[in-house]
Coordinates of N, CA, C and O in Angstrom, one line a residue:
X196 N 19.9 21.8 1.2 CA 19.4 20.9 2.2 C 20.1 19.5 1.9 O 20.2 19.0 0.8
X197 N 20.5 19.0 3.4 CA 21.4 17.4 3.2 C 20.2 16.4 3.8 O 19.3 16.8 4.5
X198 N 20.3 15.1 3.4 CA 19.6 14.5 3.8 C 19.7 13.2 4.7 O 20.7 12.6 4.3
X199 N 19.4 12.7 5.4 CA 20.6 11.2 6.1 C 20.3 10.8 5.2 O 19.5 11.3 4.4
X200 N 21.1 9.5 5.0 CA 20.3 8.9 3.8 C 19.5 7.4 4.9 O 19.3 6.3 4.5
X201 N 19.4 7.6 5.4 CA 18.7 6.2 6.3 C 17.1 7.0 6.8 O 16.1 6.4 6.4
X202 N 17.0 7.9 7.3 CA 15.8 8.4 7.6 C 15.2 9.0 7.0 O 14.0 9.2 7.2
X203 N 15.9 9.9 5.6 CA 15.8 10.9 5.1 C 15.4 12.2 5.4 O 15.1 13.0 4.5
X204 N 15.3 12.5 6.5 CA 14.8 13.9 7.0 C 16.4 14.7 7.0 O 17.5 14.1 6.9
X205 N 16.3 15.8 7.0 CA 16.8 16.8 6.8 C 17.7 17.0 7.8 O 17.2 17.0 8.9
X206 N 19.1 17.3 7.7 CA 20.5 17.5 8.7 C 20.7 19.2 8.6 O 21.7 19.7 8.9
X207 N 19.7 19.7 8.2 CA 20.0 21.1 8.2 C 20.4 21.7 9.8 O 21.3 22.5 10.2
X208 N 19.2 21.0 10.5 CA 18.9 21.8 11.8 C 20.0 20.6 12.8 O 20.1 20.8 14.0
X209 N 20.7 19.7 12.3 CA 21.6 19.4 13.4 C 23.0 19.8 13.3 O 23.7 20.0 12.3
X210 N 23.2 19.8 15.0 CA 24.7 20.5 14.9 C 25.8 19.4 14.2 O 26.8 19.7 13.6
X211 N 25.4 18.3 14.5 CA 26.8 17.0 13.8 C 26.1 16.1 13.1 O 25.0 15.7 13.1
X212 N 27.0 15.9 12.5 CA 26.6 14.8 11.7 C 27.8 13.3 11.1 O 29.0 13.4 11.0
X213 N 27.0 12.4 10.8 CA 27.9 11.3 10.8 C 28.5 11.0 8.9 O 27.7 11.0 8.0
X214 N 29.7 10.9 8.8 CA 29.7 11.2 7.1 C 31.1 9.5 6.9 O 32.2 9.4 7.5
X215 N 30.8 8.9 6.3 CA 31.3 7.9 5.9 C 32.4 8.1 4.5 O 32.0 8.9 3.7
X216 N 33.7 7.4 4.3 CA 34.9 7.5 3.1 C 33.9 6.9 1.7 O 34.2 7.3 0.6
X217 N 32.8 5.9 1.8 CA 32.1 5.8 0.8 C 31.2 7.0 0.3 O 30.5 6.8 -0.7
X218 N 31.2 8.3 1.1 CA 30.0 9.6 0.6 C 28.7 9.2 1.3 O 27.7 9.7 0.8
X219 N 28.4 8.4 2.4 CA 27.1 8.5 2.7 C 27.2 9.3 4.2 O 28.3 9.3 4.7
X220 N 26.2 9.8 4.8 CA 25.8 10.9 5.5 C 24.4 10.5 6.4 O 23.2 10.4 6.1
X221 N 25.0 10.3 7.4 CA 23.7 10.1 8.6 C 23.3 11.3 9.5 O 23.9 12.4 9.5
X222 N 22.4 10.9 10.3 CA 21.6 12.4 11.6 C 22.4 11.2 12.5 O 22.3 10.0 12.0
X223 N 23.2 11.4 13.6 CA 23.6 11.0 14.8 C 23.3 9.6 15.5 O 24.1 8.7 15.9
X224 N 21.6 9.8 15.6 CA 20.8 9.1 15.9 C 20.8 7.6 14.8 O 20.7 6.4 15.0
X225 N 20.8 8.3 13.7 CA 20.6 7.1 12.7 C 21.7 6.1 12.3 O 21.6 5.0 11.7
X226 N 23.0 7.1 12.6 CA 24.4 6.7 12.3 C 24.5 5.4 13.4 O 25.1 4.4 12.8
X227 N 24.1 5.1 14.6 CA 24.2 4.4 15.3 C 23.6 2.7 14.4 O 24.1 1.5 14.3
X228 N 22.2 3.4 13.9 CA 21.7 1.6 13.5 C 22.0 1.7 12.1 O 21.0 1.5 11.5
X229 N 22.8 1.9 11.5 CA 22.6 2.1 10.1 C 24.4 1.5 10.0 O 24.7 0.6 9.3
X230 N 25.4 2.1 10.8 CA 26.9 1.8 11.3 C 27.0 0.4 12.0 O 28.0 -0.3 12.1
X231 N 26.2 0.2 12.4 CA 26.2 -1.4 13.5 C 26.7 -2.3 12.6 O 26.4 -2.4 11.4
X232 N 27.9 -3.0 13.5 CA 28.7 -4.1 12.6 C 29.6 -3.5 12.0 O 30.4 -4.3 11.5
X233 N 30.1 -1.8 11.6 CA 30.8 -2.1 11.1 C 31.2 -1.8 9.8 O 32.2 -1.4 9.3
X234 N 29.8 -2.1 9.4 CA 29.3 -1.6 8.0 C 28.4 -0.5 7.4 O 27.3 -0.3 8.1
X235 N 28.5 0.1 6.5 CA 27.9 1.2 5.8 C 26.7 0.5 5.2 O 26.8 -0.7 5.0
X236 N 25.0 1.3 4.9 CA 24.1 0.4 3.9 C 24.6 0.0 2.7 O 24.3 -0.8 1.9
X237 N 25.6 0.8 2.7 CA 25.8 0.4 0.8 C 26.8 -1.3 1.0 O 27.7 -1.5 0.3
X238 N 26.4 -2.1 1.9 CA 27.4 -2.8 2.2 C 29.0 -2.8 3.0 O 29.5 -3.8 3.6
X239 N 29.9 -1.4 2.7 CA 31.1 -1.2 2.5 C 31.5 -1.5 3.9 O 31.0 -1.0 4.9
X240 N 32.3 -2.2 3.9 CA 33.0 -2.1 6.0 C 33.5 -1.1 6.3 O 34.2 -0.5 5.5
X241 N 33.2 -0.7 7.5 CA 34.4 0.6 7.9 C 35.2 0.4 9.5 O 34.9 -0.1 10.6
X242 N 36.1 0.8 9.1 CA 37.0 0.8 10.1 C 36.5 2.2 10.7 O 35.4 2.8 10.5
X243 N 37.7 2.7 11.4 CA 37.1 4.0 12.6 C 37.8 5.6 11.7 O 37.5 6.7 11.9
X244 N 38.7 5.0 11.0 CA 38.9 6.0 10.4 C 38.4 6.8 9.0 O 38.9 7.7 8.5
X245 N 37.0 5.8 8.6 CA 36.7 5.7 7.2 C 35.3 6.6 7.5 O 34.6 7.0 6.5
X246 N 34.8 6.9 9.1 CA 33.3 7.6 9.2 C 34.1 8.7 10.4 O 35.1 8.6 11.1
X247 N 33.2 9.5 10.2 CA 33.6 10.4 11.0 C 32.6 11.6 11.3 O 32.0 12.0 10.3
X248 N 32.5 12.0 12.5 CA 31.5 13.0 13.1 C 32.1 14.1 12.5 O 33.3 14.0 12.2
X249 N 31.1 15.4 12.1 CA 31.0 16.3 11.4 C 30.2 17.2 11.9 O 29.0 17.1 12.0
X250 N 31.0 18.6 12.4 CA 30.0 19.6 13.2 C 29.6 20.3 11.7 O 30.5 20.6 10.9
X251 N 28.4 20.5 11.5 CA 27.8 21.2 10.1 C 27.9 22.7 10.2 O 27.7 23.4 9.1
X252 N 28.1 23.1 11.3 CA 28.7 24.8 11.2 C 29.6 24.9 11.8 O 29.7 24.1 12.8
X253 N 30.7 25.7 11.4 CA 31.4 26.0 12.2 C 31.7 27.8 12.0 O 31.5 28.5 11.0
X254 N 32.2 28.2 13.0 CA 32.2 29.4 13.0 C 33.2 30.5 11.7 O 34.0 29.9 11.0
X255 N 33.0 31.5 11.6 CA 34.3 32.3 10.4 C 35.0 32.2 10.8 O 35.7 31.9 9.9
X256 N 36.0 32.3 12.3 CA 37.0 32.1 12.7 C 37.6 30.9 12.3 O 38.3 31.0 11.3
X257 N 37.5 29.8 12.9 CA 37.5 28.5 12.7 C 37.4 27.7 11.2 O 37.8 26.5 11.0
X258 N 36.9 28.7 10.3 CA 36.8 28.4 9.1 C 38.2 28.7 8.4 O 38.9 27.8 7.9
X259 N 38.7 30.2 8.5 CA 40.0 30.6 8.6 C 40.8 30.3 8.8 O 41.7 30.4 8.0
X260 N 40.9 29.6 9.9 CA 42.5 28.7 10.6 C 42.3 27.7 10.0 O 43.3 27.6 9.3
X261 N 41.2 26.3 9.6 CA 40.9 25.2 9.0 C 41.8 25.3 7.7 O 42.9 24.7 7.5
X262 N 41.3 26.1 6.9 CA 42.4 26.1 5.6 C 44.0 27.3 5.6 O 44.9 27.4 4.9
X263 N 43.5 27.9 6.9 CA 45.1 28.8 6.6 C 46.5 28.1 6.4 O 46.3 27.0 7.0
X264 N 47.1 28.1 6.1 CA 48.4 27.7 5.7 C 48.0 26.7 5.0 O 48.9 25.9 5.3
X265 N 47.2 26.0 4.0 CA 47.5 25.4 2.7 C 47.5 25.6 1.7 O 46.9 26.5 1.3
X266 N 48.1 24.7 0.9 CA 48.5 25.4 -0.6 C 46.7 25.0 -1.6 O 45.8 24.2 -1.8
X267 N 47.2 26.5 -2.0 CA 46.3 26.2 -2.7 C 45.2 25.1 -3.3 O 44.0 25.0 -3.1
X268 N 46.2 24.3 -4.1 CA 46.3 22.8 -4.4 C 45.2 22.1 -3.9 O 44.1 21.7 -4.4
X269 N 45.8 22.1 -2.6 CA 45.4 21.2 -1.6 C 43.7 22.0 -1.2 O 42.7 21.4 -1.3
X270 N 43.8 23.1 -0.9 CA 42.5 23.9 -0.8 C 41.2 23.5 -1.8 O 40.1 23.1 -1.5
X271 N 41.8 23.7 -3.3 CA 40.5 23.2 -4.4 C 40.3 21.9 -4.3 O 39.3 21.3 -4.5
X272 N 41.8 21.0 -3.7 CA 41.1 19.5 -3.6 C 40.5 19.2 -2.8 O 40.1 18.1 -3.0
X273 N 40.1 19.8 -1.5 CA 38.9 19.9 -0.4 C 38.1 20.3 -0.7 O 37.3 20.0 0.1
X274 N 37.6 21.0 -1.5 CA 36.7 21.8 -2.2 C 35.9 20.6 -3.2 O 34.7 20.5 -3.3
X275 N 37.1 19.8 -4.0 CA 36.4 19.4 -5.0 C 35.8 17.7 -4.4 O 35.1 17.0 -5.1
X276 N 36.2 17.3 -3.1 CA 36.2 16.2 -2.0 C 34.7 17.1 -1.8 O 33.6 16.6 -2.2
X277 N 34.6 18.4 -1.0 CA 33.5 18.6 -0.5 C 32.5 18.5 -1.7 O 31.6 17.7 -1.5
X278 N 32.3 19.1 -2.9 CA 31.2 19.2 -3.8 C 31.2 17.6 -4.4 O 30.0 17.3 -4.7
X279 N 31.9 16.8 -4.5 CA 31.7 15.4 -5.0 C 31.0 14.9 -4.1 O 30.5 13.8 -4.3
X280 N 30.9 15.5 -2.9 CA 30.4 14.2 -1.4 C 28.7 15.2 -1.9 O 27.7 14.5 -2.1
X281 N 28.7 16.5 -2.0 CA 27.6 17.0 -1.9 C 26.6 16.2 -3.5 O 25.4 16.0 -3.4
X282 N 27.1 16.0 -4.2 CA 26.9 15.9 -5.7 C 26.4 14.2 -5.6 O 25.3 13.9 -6.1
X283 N 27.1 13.3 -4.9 CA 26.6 11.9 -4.0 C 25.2 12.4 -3.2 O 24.2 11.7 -3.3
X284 N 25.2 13.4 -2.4 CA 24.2 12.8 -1.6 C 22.9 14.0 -2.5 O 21.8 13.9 -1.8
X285 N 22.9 14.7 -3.5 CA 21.5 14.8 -4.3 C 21.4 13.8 -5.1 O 20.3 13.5 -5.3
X286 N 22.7 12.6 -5.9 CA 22.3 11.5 -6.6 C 21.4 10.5 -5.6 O 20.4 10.0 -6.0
X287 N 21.9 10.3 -4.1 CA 21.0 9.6 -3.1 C 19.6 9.8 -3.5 O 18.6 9.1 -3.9
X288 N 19.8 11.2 -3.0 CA 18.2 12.1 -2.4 C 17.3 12.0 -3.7 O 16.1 12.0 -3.5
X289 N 17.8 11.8 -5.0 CA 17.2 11.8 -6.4 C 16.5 10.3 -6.5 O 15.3 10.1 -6.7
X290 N 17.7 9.3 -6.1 CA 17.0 8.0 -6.1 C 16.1 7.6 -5.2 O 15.3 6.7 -5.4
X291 N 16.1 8.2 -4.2 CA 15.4 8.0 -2.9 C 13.7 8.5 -3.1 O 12.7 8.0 -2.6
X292 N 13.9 9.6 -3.7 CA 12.4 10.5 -4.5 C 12.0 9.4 -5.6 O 10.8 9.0 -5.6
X293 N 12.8 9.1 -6.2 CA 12.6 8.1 -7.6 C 11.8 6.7 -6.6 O 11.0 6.0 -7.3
X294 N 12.0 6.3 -5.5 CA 11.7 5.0 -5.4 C 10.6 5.3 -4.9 O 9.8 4.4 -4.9
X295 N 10.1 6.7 -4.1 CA 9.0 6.9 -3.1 C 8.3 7.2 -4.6 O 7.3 6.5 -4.6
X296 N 8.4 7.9 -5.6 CA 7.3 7.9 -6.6 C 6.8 6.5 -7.1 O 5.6 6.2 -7.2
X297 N 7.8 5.4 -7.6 CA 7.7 4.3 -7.8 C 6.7 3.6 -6.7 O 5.9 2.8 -7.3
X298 N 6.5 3.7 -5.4 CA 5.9 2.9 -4.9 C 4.3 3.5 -5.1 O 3.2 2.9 -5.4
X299 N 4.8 5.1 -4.8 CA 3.1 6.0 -4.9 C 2.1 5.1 -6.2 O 1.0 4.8 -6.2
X300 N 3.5 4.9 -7.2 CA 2.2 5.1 -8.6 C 1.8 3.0 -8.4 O 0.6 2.6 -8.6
X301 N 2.7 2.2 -8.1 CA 2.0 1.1 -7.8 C 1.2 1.1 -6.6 O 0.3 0.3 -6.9
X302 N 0.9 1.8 -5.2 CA -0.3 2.0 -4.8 C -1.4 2.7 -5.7 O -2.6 2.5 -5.6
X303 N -0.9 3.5 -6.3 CA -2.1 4.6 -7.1 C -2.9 3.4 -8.2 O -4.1 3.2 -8.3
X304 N -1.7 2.7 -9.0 CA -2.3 1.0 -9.6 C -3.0 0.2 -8.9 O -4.1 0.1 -9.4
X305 N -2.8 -0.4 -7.7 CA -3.7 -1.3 -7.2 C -5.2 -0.6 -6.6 O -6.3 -1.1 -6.8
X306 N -4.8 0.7 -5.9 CA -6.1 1.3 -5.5 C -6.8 1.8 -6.8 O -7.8 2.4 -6.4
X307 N -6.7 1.8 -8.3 CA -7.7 2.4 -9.2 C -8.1 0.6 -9.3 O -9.3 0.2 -9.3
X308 N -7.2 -0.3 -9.3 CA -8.2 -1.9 -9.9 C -8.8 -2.2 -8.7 O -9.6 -3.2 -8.8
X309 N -8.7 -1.8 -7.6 CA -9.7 -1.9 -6.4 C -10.7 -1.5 -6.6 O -11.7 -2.0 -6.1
X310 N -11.0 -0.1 -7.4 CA -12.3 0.9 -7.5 C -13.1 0.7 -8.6 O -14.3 1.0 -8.9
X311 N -12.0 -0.2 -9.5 CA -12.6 -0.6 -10.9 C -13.9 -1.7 -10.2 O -15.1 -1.7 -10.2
X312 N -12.7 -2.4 -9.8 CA -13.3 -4.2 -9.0 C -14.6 -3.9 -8.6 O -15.6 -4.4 -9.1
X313 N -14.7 -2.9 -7.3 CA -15.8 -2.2 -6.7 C -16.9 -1.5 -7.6 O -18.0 -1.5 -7.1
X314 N -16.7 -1.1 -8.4 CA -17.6 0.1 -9.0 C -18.1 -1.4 -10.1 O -19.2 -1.4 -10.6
X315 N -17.3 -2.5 -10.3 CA -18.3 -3.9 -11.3 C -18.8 -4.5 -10.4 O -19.7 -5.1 -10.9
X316 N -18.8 -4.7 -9.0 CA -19.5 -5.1 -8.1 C -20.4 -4.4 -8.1 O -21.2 -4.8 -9.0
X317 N -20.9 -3.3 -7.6 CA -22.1 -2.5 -7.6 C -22.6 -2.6 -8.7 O -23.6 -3.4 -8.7
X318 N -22.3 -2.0 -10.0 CA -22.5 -2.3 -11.3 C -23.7 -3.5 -11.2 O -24.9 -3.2 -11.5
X319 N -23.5 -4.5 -10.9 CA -23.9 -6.1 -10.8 C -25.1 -6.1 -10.1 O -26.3 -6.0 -10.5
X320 N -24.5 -6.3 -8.7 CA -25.2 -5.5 -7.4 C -26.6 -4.7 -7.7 O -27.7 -5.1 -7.3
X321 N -26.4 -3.6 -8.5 CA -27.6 -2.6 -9.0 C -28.2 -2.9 -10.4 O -29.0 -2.1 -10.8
X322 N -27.9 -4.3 -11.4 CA -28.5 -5.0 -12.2 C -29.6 -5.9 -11.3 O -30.8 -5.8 -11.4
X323 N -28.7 -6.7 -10.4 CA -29.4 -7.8 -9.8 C -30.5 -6.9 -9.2 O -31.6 -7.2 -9.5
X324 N -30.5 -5.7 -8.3 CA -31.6 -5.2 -7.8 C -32.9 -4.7 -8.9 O -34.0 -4.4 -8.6
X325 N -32.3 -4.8 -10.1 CA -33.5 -3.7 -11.1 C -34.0 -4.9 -11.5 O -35.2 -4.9 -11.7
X326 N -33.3 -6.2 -11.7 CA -33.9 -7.7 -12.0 C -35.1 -8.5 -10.5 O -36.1 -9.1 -10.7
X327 N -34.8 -8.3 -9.7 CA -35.7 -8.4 -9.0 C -36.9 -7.5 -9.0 O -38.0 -8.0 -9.0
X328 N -36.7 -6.2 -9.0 CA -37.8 -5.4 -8.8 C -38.3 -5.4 -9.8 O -39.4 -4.8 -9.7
X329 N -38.0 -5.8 -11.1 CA -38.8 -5.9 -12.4 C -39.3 -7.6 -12.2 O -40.2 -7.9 -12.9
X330 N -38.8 -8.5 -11.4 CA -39.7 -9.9 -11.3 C -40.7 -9.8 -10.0 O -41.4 -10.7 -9.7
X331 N -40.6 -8.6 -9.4 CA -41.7 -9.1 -8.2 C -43.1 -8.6 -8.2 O -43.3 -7.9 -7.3
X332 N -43.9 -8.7 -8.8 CA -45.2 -8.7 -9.1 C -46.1 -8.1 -8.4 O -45.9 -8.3 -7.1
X333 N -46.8 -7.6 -8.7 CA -48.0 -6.8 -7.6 C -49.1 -7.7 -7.3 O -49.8 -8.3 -8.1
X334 N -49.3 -7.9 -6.3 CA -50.2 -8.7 -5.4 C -51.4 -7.8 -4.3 O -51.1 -6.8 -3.6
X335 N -52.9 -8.6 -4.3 CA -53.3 -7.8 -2.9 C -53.6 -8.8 -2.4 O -54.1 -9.9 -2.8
X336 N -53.0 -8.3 -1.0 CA -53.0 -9.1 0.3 C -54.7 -9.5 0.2 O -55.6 -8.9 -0.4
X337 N -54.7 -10.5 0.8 CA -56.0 -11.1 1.0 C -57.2 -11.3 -0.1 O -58.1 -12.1 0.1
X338 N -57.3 -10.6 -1.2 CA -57.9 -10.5 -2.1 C -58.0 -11.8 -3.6 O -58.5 -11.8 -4.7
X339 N -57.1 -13.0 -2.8 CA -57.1 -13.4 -3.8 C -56.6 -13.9 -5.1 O -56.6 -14.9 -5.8
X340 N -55.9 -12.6 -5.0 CA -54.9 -13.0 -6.3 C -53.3 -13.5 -5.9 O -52.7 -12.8 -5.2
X341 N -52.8 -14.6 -6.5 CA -52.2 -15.1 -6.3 C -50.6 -14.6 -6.8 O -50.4 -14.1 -7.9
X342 N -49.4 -14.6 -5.3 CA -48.6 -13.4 -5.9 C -47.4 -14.1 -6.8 O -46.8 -15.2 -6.5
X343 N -47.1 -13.2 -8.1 CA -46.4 -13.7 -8.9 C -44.9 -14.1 -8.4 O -44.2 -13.9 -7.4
X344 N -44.7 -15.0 -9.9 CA -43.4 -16.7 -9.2 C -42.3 -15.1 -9.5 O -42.3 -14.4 -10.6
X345 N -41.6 -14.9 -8.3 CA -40.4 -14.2 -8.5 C -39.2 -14.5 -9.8 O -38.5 -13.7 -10.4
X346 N -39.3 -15.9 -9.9 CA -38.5 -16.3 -10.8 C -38.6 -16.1 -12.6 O -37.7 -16.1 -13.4
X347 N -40.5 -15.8 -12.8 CA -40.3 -16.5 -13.7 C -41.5 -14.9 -14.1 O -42.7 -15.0 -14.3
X348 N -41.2 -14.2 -14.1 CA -42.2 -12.9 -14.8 C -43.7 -12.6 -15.3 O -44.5 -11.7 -15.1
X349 N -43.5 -14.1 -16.0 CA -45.2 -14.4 -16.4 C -46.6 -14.3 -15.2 O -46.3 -14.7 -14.1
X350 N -47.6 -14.0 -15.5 CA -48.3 -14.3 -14.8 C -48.4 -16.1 -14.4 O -47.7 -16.9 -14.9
X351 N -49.3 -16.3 -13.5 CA -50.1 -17.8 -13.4 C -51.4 -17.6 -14.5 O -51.9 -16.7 -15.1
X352 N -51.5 -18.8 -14.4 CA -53.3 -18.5 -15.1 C -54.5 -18.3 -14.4 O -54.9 -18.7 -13.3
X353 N -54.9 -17.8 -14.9 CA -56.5 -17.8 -14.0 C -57.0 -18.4 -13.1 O -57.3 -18.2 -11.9
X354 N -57.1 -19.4 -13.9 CA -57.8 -20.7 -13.2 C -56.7 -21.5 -12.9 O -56.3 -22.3 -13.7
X355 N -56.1 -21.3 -11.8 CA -55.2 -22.3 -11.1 C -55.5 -22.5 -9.8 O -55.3 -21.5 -9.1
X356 N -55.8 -23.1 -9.4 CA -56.5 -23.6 -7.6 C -55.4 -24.0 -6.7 O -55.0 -24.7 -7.7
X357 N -54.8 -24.2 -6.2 CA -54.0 -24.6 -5.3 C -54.8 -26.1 -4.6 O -54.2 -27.1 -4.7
X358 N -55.9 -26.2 -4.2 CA -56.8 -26.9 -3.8 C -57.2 -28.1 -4.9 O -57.5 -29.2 -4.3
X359 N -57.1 -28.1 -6.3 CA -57.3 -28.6 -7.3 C -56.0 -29.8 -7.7 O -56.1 -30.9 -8.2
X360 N -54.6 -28.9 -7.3 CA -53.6 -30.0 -7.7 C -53.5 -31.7 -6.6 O -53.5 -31.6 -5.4
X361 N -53.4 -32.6 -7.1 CA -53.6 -33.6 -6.5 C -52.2 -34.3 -5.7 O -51.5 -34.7 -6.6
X362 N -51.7 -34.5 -4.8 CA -50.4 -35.5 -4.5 C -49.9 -36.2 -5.5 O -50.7 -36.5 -6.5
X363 N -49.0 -36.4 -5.4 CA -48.1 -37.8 -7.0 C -48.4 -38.6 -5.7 O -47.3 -39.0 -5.4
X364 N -49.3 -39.0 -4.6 CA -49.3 -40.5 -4.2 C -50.5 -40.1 -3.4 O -50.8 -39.0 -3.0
X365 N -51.1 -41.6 -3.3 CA -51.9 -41.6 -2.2 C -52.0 -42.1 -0.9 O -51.5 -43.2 -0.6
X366 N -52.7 -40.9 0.2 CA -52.4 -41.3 1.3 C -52.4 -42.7 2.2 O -51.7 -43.0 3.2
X367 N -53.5 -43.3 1.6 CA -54.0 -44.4 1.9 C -52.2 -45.1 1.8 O -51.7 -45.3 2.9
X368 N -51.8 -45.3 1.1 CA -50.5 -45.7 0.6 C -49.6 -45.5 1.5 O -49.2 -46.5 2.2
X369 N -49.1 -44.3 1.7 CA -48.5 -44.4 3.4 C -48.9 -44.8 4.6 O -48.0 -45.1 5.4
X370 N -50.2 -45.0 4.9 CA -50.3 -45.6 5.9 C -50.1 -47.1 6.0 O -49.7 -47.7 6.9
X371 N -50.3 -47.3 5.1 CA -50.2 -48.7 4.6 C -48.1 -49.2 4.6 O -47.6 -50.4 4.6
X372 N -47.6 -48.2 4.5 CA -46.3 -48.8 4.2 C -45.8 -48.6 5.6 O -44.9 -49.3 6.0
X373 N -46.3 -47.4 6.6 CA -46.1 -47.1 7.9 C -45.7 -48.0 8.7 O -44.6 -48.1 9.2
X374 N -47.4 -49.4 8.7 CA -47.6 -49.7 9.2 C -46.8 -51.3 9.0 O -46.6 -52.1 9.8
X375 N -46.5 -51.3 7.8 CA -45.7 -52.5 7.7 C -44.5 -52.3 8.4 O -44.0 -53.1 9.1
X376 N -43.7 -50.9 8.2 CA -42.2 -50.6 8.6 C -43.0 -51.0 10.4 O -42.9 -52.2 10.7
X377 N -43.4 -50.6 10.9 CA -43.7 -50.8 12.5 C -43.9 -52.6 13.0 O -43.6 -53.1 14.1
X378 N -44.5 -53.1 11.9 CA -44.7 -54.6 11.7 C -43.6 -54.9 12.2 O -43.6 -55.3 13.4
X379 N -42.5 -54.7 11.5 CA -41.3 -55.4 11.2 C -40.4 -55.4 12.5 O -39.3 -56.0 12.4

């Protein structure tokens, strides 16, 4: 299995394909935005004779005539041109796996300190709730008893009146200052 190297899906199932003098290999479709300008991803410029369309089967006939009449020589050095280009594009496909695992495991990093983050929120969250429900006091409605300070655990005392505590001032006193501010 070949791969573009721009989309990475698989050139198995197309009939052509786009193959550049630097060893890189596009699907048709991709050869278009990936060739714009001129240039190869790896940077390299190409002229028209440096990329070239590539039917991926061709028939036994056609295979026959392609190398009949050359020397030998010449035969293993197409051979060793085709396994070098092939040998390029698993070093691609290798790096290409290498960088999709690289990003997996820094997502797989940030989503475990997201869950850490979350799971000390709750953590907290379900302190703060056991801290409340251990400060809120049992009270009966209407009966009297006065319901305990959320804040502070202890009971009140007995004898505490609500009715009994006095103002820090006397009223008489505001009226009295009322009526001078209106004076004025």
């Amino acid at each position: 299995t070949m791969l573009c190297n721009m989309c990475h899906q698989s050139v198995d199932g197309h009939e052509e394909v786009v193959v550049t003098v630097c060893m890189h290999l596009y699907c048709v479709r991709c050869a278009e935005d990936a060739l714009c300008g001129g240039k190869c991803k790896c940077g390299k410029s190409l002229a028209g004779e440096e990329l070239k369309r590539v039917k991926r089967r061709i028939c036994e006939k056609k295979m026959k005539l392609c190398l009949a009449g050359l020397a030998p020589d010449v035969i293993l050095l197409i051979c060793k041109y085709g396994l070098d280009f092939y040998e390029k594009q698993k070093t691609i496909e290798i790096k290409a796996w290498e960088a999709r695992a690289s990003n997996l495991e820094k997502s797989q990093k940030s989503l475990q300190e997201k869950t850490k983050n979350h799971h000390h929120e709750i953590q907290l969250r379900e302190d703060k709730i056991r801290t409340l429900e251990a400060c809120i006091g049992t009270y009966t409605a209407g009966g009297g008893t006065p319901i305990a300070n959320l804040c502070d655990p202890t009971p009140p005392p007995a004898d505490l009146s609500f009715t009994s505590i006095e103002p820090p001032f006397r009223l008489d006193a505001v009226s009295e200052a009322n009526s001078w501010m209106m004076g004025r």
